[in-house]
């Protein structure tokens, strides 16, 4: 059975989505792993932590710009479901960006510490000072926002599992690569509509 390209996200959107997932997993592994050790371990891993954070920021900004020029896959859902989905994803983006920005604002190098560099090459500019909150306060907010972000990521993963196991509507497959071995009920219906429309146009 042929595949309808309108039922999947653009290849670039899918690629940036999974790059975001990989980068976030790596960032969390660093934060809850070696950076959580006592002593100077956190300082040793901080340059890599900041480099991955800058990478995530760049991916998300590129993804949002690309998304603004990309049509979403065709889905036969209610207006409320579309609104709730869009609102949730928007809030997830906001939380991730807030985590990244507060982490940057909370970074203050110790005396005689070399400036942070992007994977050891390009310098990462130091965040401006904010009179209302100290760098320590931003670091505290950063840590709390990480847990909020993890909660939203958990809901996102749970929703994806519901689409795969219960609904079987092809939503998860719209973010995957490669050709599928089977189509969902929604995709079969959409293909039937497209085939009928094509047949009607070709009739004399």
N, C-alpha and C. Protein backbone atom coordinates (compact mmCIF):
# COMPACT_ATOMS: atom_id res chain seq x y z
N UNK A 1 0.85 -1.20 0.00
CA UNK A 1 0.00 0.00 0.00
C UNK A 1 0.88 1.24 0.00
N UNK A 2 0.55 2.20 -0.86
CA UNK A 2 1.36 3.41 -0.90
C UNK A 2 1.10 4.27 0.33
N UNK A 3 2.04 5.17 0.57
CA UNK A 3 1.95 6.01 1.76
C UNK A 3 1.59 7.43 1.37
N UNK A 4 0.66 8.02 2.08
CA UNK A 4 0.26 9.40 1.83
C UNK A 4 1.25 10.34 2.52
N UNK A 5 1.99 11.19 1.78
CA UNK A 5 2.97 12.07 2.41
C UNK A 5 2.35 13.11 3.31
N UNK A 6 1.06 13.40 3.15
CA UNK A 6 0.40 14.42 3.97
C UNK A 6 0.11 13.90 5.39
N UNK A 7 0.34 12.62 5.65
CA UNK A 7 0.10 12.07 6.98
C UNK A 7 1.36 12.00 7.82
N UNK A 8 2.45 12.58 7.33
CA UNK A 8 3.69 12.64 8.09
C UNK A 8 4.20 14.07 8.12
N UNK A 9 4.95 14.36 9.18
CA UNK A 9 5.62 15.64 9.25
C UNK A 9 6.74 15.69 8.21
N UNK A 10 7.12 16.88 7.84
CA UNK A 10 8.25 17.06 6.93
C UNK A 10 9.50 16.41 7.52
N UNK A 11 10.36 15.90 6.64
CA UNK A 11 11.55 15.18 7.09
C UNK A 11 12.40 16.04 8.04
N UNK A 12 12.54 17.33 7.73
CA UNK A 12 13.34 18.20 8.58
C UNK A 12 12.76 18.33 9.98
N UNK A 13 11.43 18.42 10.08
CA UNK A 13 10.79 18.51 11.39
C UNK A 13 11.03 17.24 12.19
N UNK A 14 10.89 16.09 11.52
CA UNK A 14 11.15 14.82 12.21
C UNK A 14 12.59 14.72 12.68
N UNK A 15 13.52 15.12 11.81
CA UNK A 15 14.94 15.05 12.17
C UNK A 15 15.24 15.93 13.37
N UNK A 16 14.75 17.17 13.37
CA UNK A 16 15.01 18.09 14.48
C UNK A 16 14.34 17.60 15.76
N UNK A 17 13.17 16.96 15.64
CA UNK A 17 12.50 16.42 16.82
C UNK A 17 13.37 15.38 17.51
N UNK A 18 13.90 14.43 16.75
CA UNK A 18 14.68 13.36 17.36
C UNK A 18 16.07 13.84 17.78
N UNK A 19 16.60 14.86 17.11
CA UNK A 19 17.84 15.46 17.59
C UNK A 19 17.62 16.14 18.94
N UNK A 20 16.46 16.77 19.11
CA UNK A 20 16.12 17.38 20.40
C UNK A 20 16.03 16.31 21.49
N UNK A 21 15.40 15.18 21.16
CA UNK A 21 15.28 14.09 22.13
C UNK A 21 16.66 13.59 22.54
N UNK A 22 17.53 13.35 21.57
CA UNK A 22 18.87 12.84 21.87
C UNK A 22 19.65 13.82 22.72
N UNK A 23 19.58 15.11 22.36
CA UNK A 23 20.32 16.12 23.11
C UNK A 23 19.79 16.27 24.53
N UNK A 24 18.46 16.21 24.70
CA UNK A 24 17.89 16.32 26.05
C UNK A 24 18.27 15.12 26.91
N UNK A 25 18.26 13.92 26.33
CA UNK A 25 18.66 12.73 27.08
C UNK A 25 20.13 12.85 27.51
N UNK A 26 20.99 13.31 26.60
CA UNK A 26 22.40 13.49 26.95
C UNK A 26 22.56 14.54 28.04
N UNK A 27 21.81 15.63 27.94
CA UNK A 27 21.90 16.70 28.94
C UNK A 27 21.47 16.21 30.32
N UNK A 28 20.37 15.46 30.37
CA UNK A 28 19.88 14.95 31.65
C UNK A 28 20.84 13.92 32.23
N UNK A 29 21.45 13.11 31.35
CA UNK A 29 22.42 12.12 31.82
C UNK A 29 23.64 12.81 32.46
N UNK A 30 24.06 13.92 31.87
CA UNK A 30 25.18 14.67 32.44
C UNK A 30 24.77 15.33 33.76
N UNK A 31 23.57 15.94 33.77
CA UNK A 31 23.14 16.69 34.96
C UNK A 31 22.91 15.78 36.16
N UNK A 32 22.28 14.63 35.94
CA UNK A 32 21.97 13.73 37.05
C UNK A 32 23.06 12.68 37.26
N UNK A 33 24.07 12.70 36.41
CA UNK A 33 25.18 11.76 36.54
C UNK A 33 26.41 12.42 37.13
N UNK A 34 27.42 12.69 36.30
CA UNK A 34 28.68 13.24 36.83
C UNK A 34 28.55 14.61 37.47
N UNK A 35 27.62 15.44 36.99
CA UNK A 35 27.49 16.76 37.60
C UNK A 35 26.84 16.71 38.97
N UNK A 36 26.26 15.58 39.32
CA UNK A 36 25.62 15.42 40.62
C UNK A 36 26.58 14.89 41.68
N UNK A 37 27.82 14.63 41.27
CA UNK A 37 28.81 14.13 42.20
C UNK A 37 29.34 15.26 43.08
N UNK A 38 29.80 14.94 44.29
CA UNK A 38 30.34 16.00 45.16
C UNK A 38 31.70 16.48 44.67
N UNK A 39 32.13 17.59 45.22
CA UNK A 39 33.44 18.13 44.89
C UNK A 39 33.41 18.96 43.62
N UNK A 40 34.51 18.90 42.87
CA UNK A 40 34.67 19.72 41.68
C UNK A 40 34.18 19.03 40.41
N UNK A 41 33.52 17.89 40.56
CA UNK A 41 33.07 17.16 39.37
C UNK A 41 32.12 18.00 38.54
N UNK A 42 31.23 18.73 39.22
CA UNK A 42 30.26 19.55 38.49
C UNK A 42 30.97 20.61 37.65
N UNK A 43 32.02 21.22 38.21
CA UNK A 43 32.74 22.25 37.48
C UNK A 43 33.44 21.67 36.25
N UNK A 44 33.93 20.44 36.39
CA UNK A 44 34.62 19.81 35.26
C UNK A 44 33.67 19.50 34.10
N UNK A 45 32.43 19.17 34.44
CA UNK A 45 31.46 18.82 33.40
C UNK A 45 30.62 20.00 32.95
N UNK A 46 30.75 21.14 33.61
CA UNK A 46 29.93 22.30 33.27
C UNK A 46 30.13 22.79 31.84
N UNK A 47 31.36 22.85 31.31
CA UNK A 47 31.51 23.30 29.91
C UNK A 47 30.73 22.43 28.92
N UNK A 48 30.77 21.10 29.12
CA UNK A 48 30.01 20.21 28.23
C UNK A 48 28.51 20.41 28.43
N UNK A 49 28.09 20.59 29.69
CA UNK A 49 26.68 20.83 30.00
C UNK A 49 26.17 22.08 29.29
N UNK A 50 26.96 23.14 29.31
CA UNK A 50 26.57 24.38 28.66
C UNK A 50 26.59 24.22 27.13
N UNK A 51 27.54 23.47 26.61
CA UNK A 51 27.63 23.27 25.16
C UNK A 51 26.40 22.53 24.64
N UNK A 52 25.98 21.49 25.37
CA UNK A 52 24.79 20.75 24.97
C UNK A 52 23.55 21.65 25.09
N UNK A 53 23.52 22.50 26.11
CA UNK A 53 22.40 23.43 26.26
C UNK A 53 22.30 24.39 25.09
N UNK A 54 23.43 24.92 24.65
CA UNK A 54 23.43 25.81 23.48
C UNK A 54 22.96 25.06 22.24
N UNK A 55 23.36 23.80 22.12
CA UNK A 55 22.93 22.97 20.98
C UNK A 55 21.42 22.79 20.99
N UNK A 56 20.85 22.49 22.16
CA UNK A 56 19.41 22.32 22.27
C UNK A 56 18.68 23.61 21.90
N UNK A 57 19.21 24.74 22.37
CA UNK A 57 18.60 26.03 22.05
C UNK A 57 18.60 26.27 20.54
N UNK A 58 19.72 25.98 19.89
CA UNK A 58 19.81 26.19 18.45
C UNK A 58 18.84 25.28 17.70
N UNK A 59 18.73 24.02 18.13
CA UNK A 59 17.82 23.07 17.47
C UNK A 59 16.38 23.54 17.61
N UNK A 60 15.99 23.97 18.82
CA UNK A 60 14.61 24.37 19.05
C UNK A 60 14.26 25.63 18.26
N UNK A 61 15.17 26.60 18.23
CA UNK A 61 14.90 27.82 17.46
C UNK A 61 14.74 27.49 15.98
N UNK A 62 15.63 26.63 15.45
CA UNK A 62 15.52 26.21 14.06
C UNK A 62 14.23 25.46 13.81
N UNK A 63 13.86 24.60 14.76
CA UNK A 63 12.64 23.81 14.60
C UNK A 63 11.40 24.70 14.61
N UNK A 64 11.36 25.69 15.49
CA UNK A 64 10.21 26.59 15.54
C UNK A 64 10.11 27.42 14.26
N UNK A 65 11.25 27.87 13.74
CA UNK A 65 11.23 28.64 12.50
C UNK A 65 10.76 27.76 11.34
N UNK A 66 11.26 26.52 11.29
CA UNK A 66 10.86 25.60 10.22
C UNK A 66 9.38 25.25 10.35
N UNK A 67 8.94 25.06 11.59
CA UNK A 67 7.54 24.69 11.83
C UNK A 67 6.59 25.78 11.35
N UNK A 68 7.00 27.03 11.45
CA UNK A 68 6.12 28.13 11.05
C UNK A 68 5.84 28.12 9.54
N UNK A 69 6.68 27.42 8.76
CA UNK A 69 6.48 27.35 7.31
C UNK A 69 6.06 25.95 6.86
N UNK A 70 5.69 25.09 7.81
CA UNK A 70 5.36 23.70 7.47
C UNK A 70 3.93 23.38 7.88
N UNK A 71 3.22 22.74 7.00
CA UNK A 71 1.85 22.31 7.30
C UNK A 71 1.88 21.03 8.13
N UNK A 72 1.04 20.92 9.16
CA UNK A 72 0.99 19.68 9.95
C UNK A 72 0.32 18.57 9.15
N UNK A 73 0.52 17.32 9.56
CA UNK A 73 -0.15 16.21 8.86
C UNK A 73 -1.67 16.34 8.94
N UNK A 74 -2.33 15.81 7.93
CA UNK A 74 -3.80 15.85 7.90
C UNK A 74 -4.37 14.89 8.93
N UNK A 75 -5.11 15.41 9.91
CA UNK A 75 -5.71 14.58 10.95
C UNK A 75 -7.17 14.96 11.10
N UNK A 76 -8.04 13.94 11.16
CA UNK A 76 -9.47 14.17 11.35
C UNK A 76 -9.79 14.16 12.84
N UNK A 77 -9.49 15.26 13.51
CA UNK A 77 -9.74 15.39 14.94
C UNK A 77 -10.58 16.64 15.19
N UNK A 78 -11.14 16.72 16.40
CA UNK A 78 -11.98 17.86 16.74
C UNK A 78 -11.12 19.11 16.95
N UNK A 79 -11.79 20.25 16.90
CA UNK A 79 -11.09 21.52 17.10
C UNK A 79 -10.50 21.60 18.51
N UNK A 80 -11.22 21.06 19.50
CA UNK A 80 -10.72 21.09 20.87
C UNK A 80 -9.42 20.28 21.01
N UNK A 81 -9.39 19.09 20.39
CA UNK A 81 -8.19 18.25 20.46
C UNK A 81 -7.02 18.95 19.80
N UNK A 82 -7.25 19.58 18.65
CA UNK A 82 -6.17 20.30 17.97
C UNK A 82 -5.67 21.47 18.82
N UNK A 83 -6.60 22.18 19.45
CA UNK A 83 -6.21 23.30 20.30
C UNK A 83 -5.42 22.81 21.51
N UNK A 84 -5.90 21.75 22.17
CA UNK A 84 -5.22 21.23 23.36
C UNK A 84 -3.83 20.72 23.01
N UNK A 85 -3.70 20.06 21.87
CA UNK A 85 -2.40 19.55 21.44
C UNK A 85 -1.43 20.69 21.16
N UNK A 86 -1.92 21.70 20.44
CA UNK A 86 -1.06 22.85 20.12
C UNK A 86 -0.65 23.59 21.39
N UNK A 87 -1.59 23.76 22.33
CA UNK A 87 -1.29 24.47 23.58
C UNK A 87 -0.25 23.69 24.39
N UNK A 88 -0.40 22.37 24.46
CA UNK A 88 0.54 21.56 25.24
C UNK A 88 1.95 21.66 24.64
N UNK A 89 2.06 21.52 23.32
CA UNK A 89 3.37 21.59 22.69
C UNK A 89 4.00 22.97 22.86
N UNK A 90 3.17 24.02 22.74
CA UNK A 90 3.69 25.36 22.94
C UNK A 90 4.23 25.54 24.35
N UNK A 91 3.48 25.03 25.35
CA UNK A 91 3.93 25.15 26.74
C UNK A 91 5.19 24.33 26.97
N UNK A 92 5.30 23.17 26.32
CA UNK A 92 6.51 22.36 26.46
C UNK A 92 7.72 23.10 25.90
N UNK A 93 7.55 23.75 24.75
CA UNK A 93 8.63 24.57 24.19
C UNK A 93 9.02 25.68 25.16
N UNK A 94 8.03 26.35 25.74
CA UNK A 94 8.29 27.45 26.66
C UNK A 94 9.07 26.96 27.88
N UNK A 95 8.69 25.80 28.41
CA UNK A 95 9.39 25.25 29.58
C UNK A 95 10.84 24.93 29.25
N UNK A 96 11.06 24.28 28.10
CA UNK A 96 12.43 23.94 27.71
C UNK A 96 13.27 25.20 27.53
N UNK A 97 12.71 26.21 26.86
CA UNK A 97 13.43 27.46 26.68
C UNK A 97 13.70 28.14 28.02
N UNK A 98 12.74 28.08 28.95
CA UNK A 98 12.94 28.67 30.27
C UNK A 98 14.06 27.95 31.03
N UNK A 99 14.12 26.63 30.90
CA UNK A 99 15.21 25.87 31.53
C UNK A 99 16.56 26.32 30.97
N UNK A 100 16.63 26.46 29.65
CA UNK A 100 17.90 26.85 29.03
C UNK A 100 18.31 28.27 29.43
N UNK A 101 17.36 29.19 29.42
CA UNK A 101 17.69 30.59 29.70
C UNK A 101 18.07 30.78 31.16
N UNK A 102 17.32 30.16 32.08
CA UNK A 102 17.67 30.29 33.51
C UNK A 102 19.00 29.61 33.82
N UNK A 103 19.32 28.52 33.12
CA UNK A 103 20.63 27.91 33.30
C UNK A 103 21.74 28.83 32.87
N UNK A 104 21.52 29.55 31.77
CA UNK A 104 22.52 30.52 31.29
C UNK A 104 22.64 31.69 32.26
N UNK A 105 21.50 32.20 32.75
CA UNK A 105 21.53 33.32 33.69
C UNK A 105 22.12 32.92 35.05
N UNK A 106 22.03 31.63 35.37
CA UNK A 106 22.55 31.17 36.66
C UNK A 106 24.02 30.79 36.64
N UNK A 107 24.65 30.90 35.47
CA UNK A 107 26.07 30.53 35.38
C UNK A 107 26.95 31.73 35.69
N UNK A 108 27.79 31.57 36.67
CA UNK A 108 28.80 32.55 37.00
C UNK A 108 30.10 31.80 37.27
N UNK A 109 31.13 32.00 36.42
CA UNK A 109 32.37 31.25 36.62
C UNK A 109 33.08 31.68 37.90
N UNK A 110 33.75 30.71 38.52
CA UNK A 110 34.53 31.00 39.71
C UNK A 110 35.78 31.79 39.32
N UNK A 111 36.41 32.49 40.28
CA UNK A 111 37.64 33.24 39.97
C UNK A 111 38.70 32.33 39.35
N UNK A 112 39.41 32.87 38.38
CA UNK A 112 40.49 32.17 37.65
C UNK A 112 39.98 30.99 36.83
N UNK A 113 38.67 30.88 36.68
CA UNK A 113 38.10 29.82 35.87
C UNK A 113 38.06 30.28 34.41
N UNK A 114 38.48 29.43 33.46
CA UNK A 114 38.43 29.86 32.06
C UNK A 114 36.99 30.04 31.59
N UNK A 115 36.76 30.94 30.66
CA UNK A 115 35.39 31.15 30.17
C UNK A 115 34.87 29.91 29.45
N UNK A 116 33.56 29.75 29.52
CA UNK A 116 32.94 28.59 28.87
C UNK A 116 33.06 28.74 27.35
N UNK A 117 33.34 27.62 26.69
CA UNK A 117 33.48 27.61 25.24
C UNK A 117 32.62 26.49 24.68
N UNK A 118 32.02 26.77 23.52
CA UNK A 118 31.12 25.81 22.87
C UNK A 118 31.94 24.64 22.34
N UNK A 119 31.85 23.50 23.05
CA UNK A 119 32.62 22.30 22.74
C UNK A 119 34.10 22.63 22.57
N UNK A 120 34.60 23.54 23.43
CA UNK A 120 36.02 23.88 23.46
C UNK A 120 36.47 24.83 22.38
N UNK A 121 35.55 25.36 21.57
CA UNK A 121 35.94 26.22 20.46
C UNK A 121 35.41 27.64 20.62
N UNK A 122 34.19 27.87 20.24
CA UNK A 122 33.62 29.20 20.27
C UNK A 122 33.27 29.61 21.70
N UNK A 123 33.56 30.85 22.10
CA UNK A 123 33.21 31.28 23.46
C UNK A 123 31.71 31.45 23.63
N UNK A 124 31.21 31.06 24.80
CA UNK A 124 29.80 31.27 25.15
C UNK A 124 29.71 32.56 25.93
N UNK A 125 28.95 33.55 25.46
CA UNK A 125 28.90 34.84 26.17
C UNK A 125 28.31 34.68 27.56
N UNK A 126 28.84 35.47 28.48
CA UNK A 126 28.35 35.46 29.86
C UNK A 126 27.01 36.18 29.91
N UNK A 127 26.07 35.61 30.67
CA UNK A 127 24.74 36.21 30.77
C UNK A 127 24.81 37.54 31.50
N UNK A 128 23.97 38.50 31.15
CA UNK A 128 23.95 39.78 31.87
C UNK A 128 23.40 39.61 33.28
N UNK A 129 23.83 40.46 34.17
CA UNK A 129 23.34 40.43 35.54
C UNK A 129 21.94 41.03 35.60
N UNK A 130 21.10 40.42 36.42
CA UNK A 130 19.73 40.89 36.63
C UNK A 130 19.61 41.34 38.08
N UNK A 131 19.24 42.60 38.26
CA UNK A 131 19.21 43.15 39.62
C UNK A 131 18.21 42.44 40.51
N UNK A 132 17.07 42.03 39.94
CA UNK A 132 16.01 41.45 40.77
C UNK A 132 16.40 40.09 41.33
N UNK A 133 17.19 39.30 40.62
CA UNK A 133 17.56 37.96 41.06
C UNK A 133 19.06 37.75 40.89
N UNK A 134 19.65 37.05 41.84
CA UNK A 134 21.07 36.73 41.76
C UNK A 134 21.27 35.51 40.88
N UNK A 135 22.53 35.24 40.55
CA UNK A 135 22.84 34.05 39.76
C UNK A 135 22.44 32.79 40.52
N UNK A 136 22.62 32.80 41.84
CA UNK A 136 22.23 31.64 42.65
C UNK A 136 20.72 31.41 42.59
N UNK A 137 19.95 32.50 42.57
CA UNK A 137 18.48 32.38 42.48
C UNK A 137 18.08 31.80 41.12
N UNK A 138 18.75 32.24 40.06
CA UNK A 138 18.45 31.69 38.74
C UNK A 138 18.81 30.21 38.68
N UNK A 139 19.91 29.82 39.32
CA UNK A 139 20.29 28.41 39.34
C UNK A 139 19.24 27.58 40.09
N UNK A 140 18.68 28.16 41.15
CA UNK A 140 17.62 27.47 41.91
C UNK A 140 16.37 27.30 41.04
N UNK A 141 15.98 28.38 40.35
CA UNK A 141 14.81 28.31 39.47
C UNK A 141 15.07 27.31 38.34
N UNK A 142 16.28 27.32 37.83
CA UNK A 142 16.66 26.38 36.76
C UNK A 142 16.44 24.93 37.19
N UNK A 143 16.89 24.61 38.41
CA UNK A 143 16.75 23.24 38.92
C UNK A 143 15.28 22.85 39.09
N UNK A 144 14.46 23.78 39.55
CA UNK A 144 13.03 23.48 39.72
C UNK A 144 12.33 23.32 38.38
N UNK A 145 12.70 24.15 37.41
CA UNK A 145 12.08 24.05 36.09
C UNK A 145 12.43 22.74 35.39
N UNK A 146 13.59 22.19 35.70
CA UNK A 146 13.96 20.90 35.12
C UNK A 146 12.95 19.84 35.51
N UNK A 147 12.53 19.83 36.78
CA UNK A 147 11.55 18.83 37.23
C UNK A 147 10.18 19.07 36.58
N UNK A 148 9.80 20.33 36.40
CA UNK A 148 8.54 20.62 35.71
C UNK A 148 8.62 20.14 34.26
N UNK A 149 9.76 20.39 33.62
CA UNK A 149 9.95 19.93 32.25
C UNK A 149 9.86 18.41 32.17
N UNK A 150 10.46 17.71 33.12
CA UNK A 150 10.40 16.25 33.13
C UNK A 150 8.96 15.75 33.26
N UNK A 151 8.15 16.47 34.05
CA UNK A 151 6.74 16.10 34.17
C UNK A 151 6.02 16.22 32.83
N UNK A 152 6.26 17.32 32.11
CA UNK A 152 5.61 17.51 30.81
C UNK A 152 6.13 16.50 29.79
N UNK A 153 7.42 16.20 29.85
CA UNK A 153 7.97 15.19 28.94
C UNK A 153 7.33 13.82 29.22
N UNK A 154 7.11 13.51 30.51
CA UNK A 154 6.45 12.26 30.85
C UNK A 154 5.04 12.18 30.29
N UNK A 155 4.30 13.29 30.38
CA UNK A 155 2.95 13.33 29.81
C UNK A 155 3.01 13.17 28.30
N UNK A 156 3.99 13.79 27.68
CA UNK A 156 4.16 13.69 26.24
C UNK A 156 4.42 12.24 25.81
N UNK A 157 5.29 11.55 26.54
CA UNK A 157 5.59 10.14 26.24
C UNK A 157 4.36 9.28 26.47
N UNK A 158 3.63 9.54 27.55
CA UNK A 158 2.42 8.77 27.83
C UNK A 158 1.38 8.96 26.73
N UNK A 159 1.23 10.19 26.26
CA UNK A 159 0.28 10.46 25.18
C UNK A 159 0.69 9.72 23.90
N UNK A 160 1.99 9.68 23.63
CA UNK A 160 2.47 8.95 22.44
C UNK A 160 2.15 7.47 22.55
N UNK A 161 2.31 6.90 23.75
CA UNK A 161 1.99 5.49 23.96
C UNK A 161 0.49 5.23 23.78
N UNK A 162 -0.34 6.17 24.22
CA UNK A 162 -1.79 6.03 24.05
C UNK A 162 -2.13 5.99 22.56
N UNK A 163 -1.49 6.87 21.78
CA UNK A 163 -1.74 6.88 20.34
C UNK A 163 -1.30 5.58 19.68
N UNK A 164 -0.19 5.00 20.16
CA UNK A 164 0.33 3.78 19.55
C UNK A 164 -0.48 2.56 19.96
N UNK A 165 -0.76 2.41 21.27
CA UNK A 165 -1.35 1.18 21.80
C UNK A 165 -2.87 1.19 21.72
N UNK A 166 -3.50 2.32 22.09
CA UNK A 166 -4.96 2.35 22.18
C UNK A 166 -5.62 2.92 20.94
N UNK A 167 -5.23 4.11 20.53
CA UNK A 167 -5.90 4.78 19.42
C UNK A 167 -5.47 4.23 18.06
N UNK A 168 -4.20 3.92 17.94
CA UNK A 168 -3.66 3.40 16.67
C UNK A 168 -4.04 4.28 15.49
N UNK A 169 -3.84 5.57 15.66
CA UNK A 169 -4.27 6.53 14.65
C UNK A 169 -3.13 7.07 13.79
N UNK A 170 -1.92 6.51 13.96
CA UNK A 170 -0.81 6.91 13.11
C UNK A 170 -0.12 8.19 13.53
N UNK A 171 -0.50 8.78 14.68
CA UNK A 171 0.14 10.02 15.11
C UNK A 171 1.62 9.81 15.40
N UNK A 172 1.95 8.70 16.08
CA UNK A 172 3.34 8.43 16.39
C UNK A 172 4.14 8.18 15.12
N UNK A 173 3.54 7.47 14.17
CA UNK A 173 4.26 7.17 12.93
C UNK A 173 4.54 8.42 12.10
N UNK A 174 3.77 9.48 12.35
CA UNK A 174 4.00 10.71 11.60
C UNK A 174 5.34 11.35 11.95
N UNK A 175 5.97 10.91 13.08
CA UNK A 175 7.27 11.44 13.48
C UNK A 175 8.39 10.44 13.27
N UNK A 176 8.09 9.28 12.67
CA UNK A 176 9.10 8.25 12.47
C UNK A 176 9.66 8.31 11.05
N UNK A 177 10.73 7.52 10.82
CA UNK A 177 11.37 7.48 9.51
C UNK A 177 11.12 6.12 8.87
N UNK A 178 11.34 6.04 7.58
CA UNK A 178 11.19 4.78 6.87
C UNK A 178 9.75 4.52 6.49
N UNK A 179 9.57 3.56 5.61
CA UNK A 179 8.23 3.18 5.19
C UNK A 179 7.59 2.28 6.22
N UNK A 180 6.29 2.44 6.39
CA UNK A 180 5.56 1.64 7.38
C UNK A 180 5.12 0.33 6.76
N UNK A 181 4.96 -0.70 7.60
CA UNK A 181 4.49 -2.00 7.15
C UNK A 181 2.99 -2.12 7.21
N UNK A 182 2.34 -1.20 7.91
CA UNK A 182 0.89 -1.22 7.96
C UNK A 182 0.40 0.20 8.16
N UNK A 183 -0.84 0.44 7.80
CA UNK A 183 -1.42 1.77 7.92
C UNK A 183 -2.49 1.75 8.98
N UNK A 184 -2.69 2.88 9.61
CA UNK A 184 -3.73 2.99 10.62
C UNK A 184 -5.09 3.12 9.96
N UNK A 185 -6.15 3.01 10.76
CA UNK A 185 -7.50 3.17 10.23
C UNK A 185 -7.67 4.55 9.62
N UNK A 186 -7.12 5.56 10.28
CA UNK A 186 -7.25 6.92 9.77
C UNK A 186 -6.50 7.09 8.45
N UNK A 187 -5.33 6.47 8.36
CA UNK A 187 -4.56 6.59 7.13
C UNK A 187 -5.25 5.86 5.98
N UNK A 188 -5.84 4.68 6.27
CA UNK A 188 -6.57 3.96 5.23
C UNK A 188 -7.75 4.78 4.71
N UNK A 189 -8.45 5.43 5.64
CA UNK A 189 -9.57 6.27 5.23
C UNK A 189 -9.11 7.44 4.39
N UNK A 190 -8.00 8.07 4.80
CA UNK A 190 -7.49 9.21 4.06
C UNK A 190 -7.02 8.80 2.67
N UNK A 191 -6.34 7.64 2.59
CA UNK A 191 -5.90 7.14 1.29
C UNK A 191 -7.09 6.84 0.38
N UNK A 192 -8.15 6.28 0.96
CA UNK A 192 -9.34 5.99 0.17
C UNK A 192 -9.95 7.27 -0.38
N UNK A 193 -10.01 8.32 0.45
CA UNK A 193 -10.54 9.60 0.00
C UNK A 193 -9.68 10.18 -1.11
N UNK A 194 -8.35 10.11 -0.93
CA UNK A 194 -7.45 10.64 -1.95
C UNK A 194 -7.59 9.87 -3.27
N UNK A 195 -7.69 8.54 -3.16
CA UNK A 195 -7.83 7.72 -4.37
C UNK A 195 -9.13 8.04 -5.10
N UNK A 196 -10.20 8.21 -4.32
CA UNK A 196 -11.50 8.53 -4.92
C UNK A 196 -11.46 9.89 -5.60
N UNK A 197 -10.79 10.86 -4.93
CA UNK A 197 -10.69 12.19 -5.53
C UNK A 197 -9.86 12.14 -6.80
N UNK A 198 -8.78 11.34 -6.77
CA UNK A 198 -7.97 11.22 -7.97
C UNK A 198 -8.71 10.55 -9.10
N UNK A 199 -9.51 9.53 -8.78
CA UNK A 199 -10.28 8.84 -9.80
C UNK A 199 -11.31 9.76 -10.43
N UNK A 200 -11.93 10.61 -9.57
CA UNK A 200 -12.94 11.53 -10.07
C UNK A 200 -12.33 12.53 -11.04
N UNK A 201 -11.11 13.01 -10.72
CA UNK A 201 -10.47 13.97 -11.61
C UNK A 201 -10.08 13.34 -12.94
N UNK A 202 -9.77 12.04 -12.93
CA UNK A 202 -9.31 11.38 -14.16
C UNK A 202 -10.46 10.87 -15.02
N UNK A 203 -11.70 10.90 -14.50
CA UNK A 203 -12.82 10.44 -15.30
C UNK A 203 -13.12 11.44 -16.43
N UNK A 204 -13.48 10.94 -17.61
CA UNK A 204 -13.80 11.86 -18.71
C UNK A 204 -15.12 12.58 -18.48
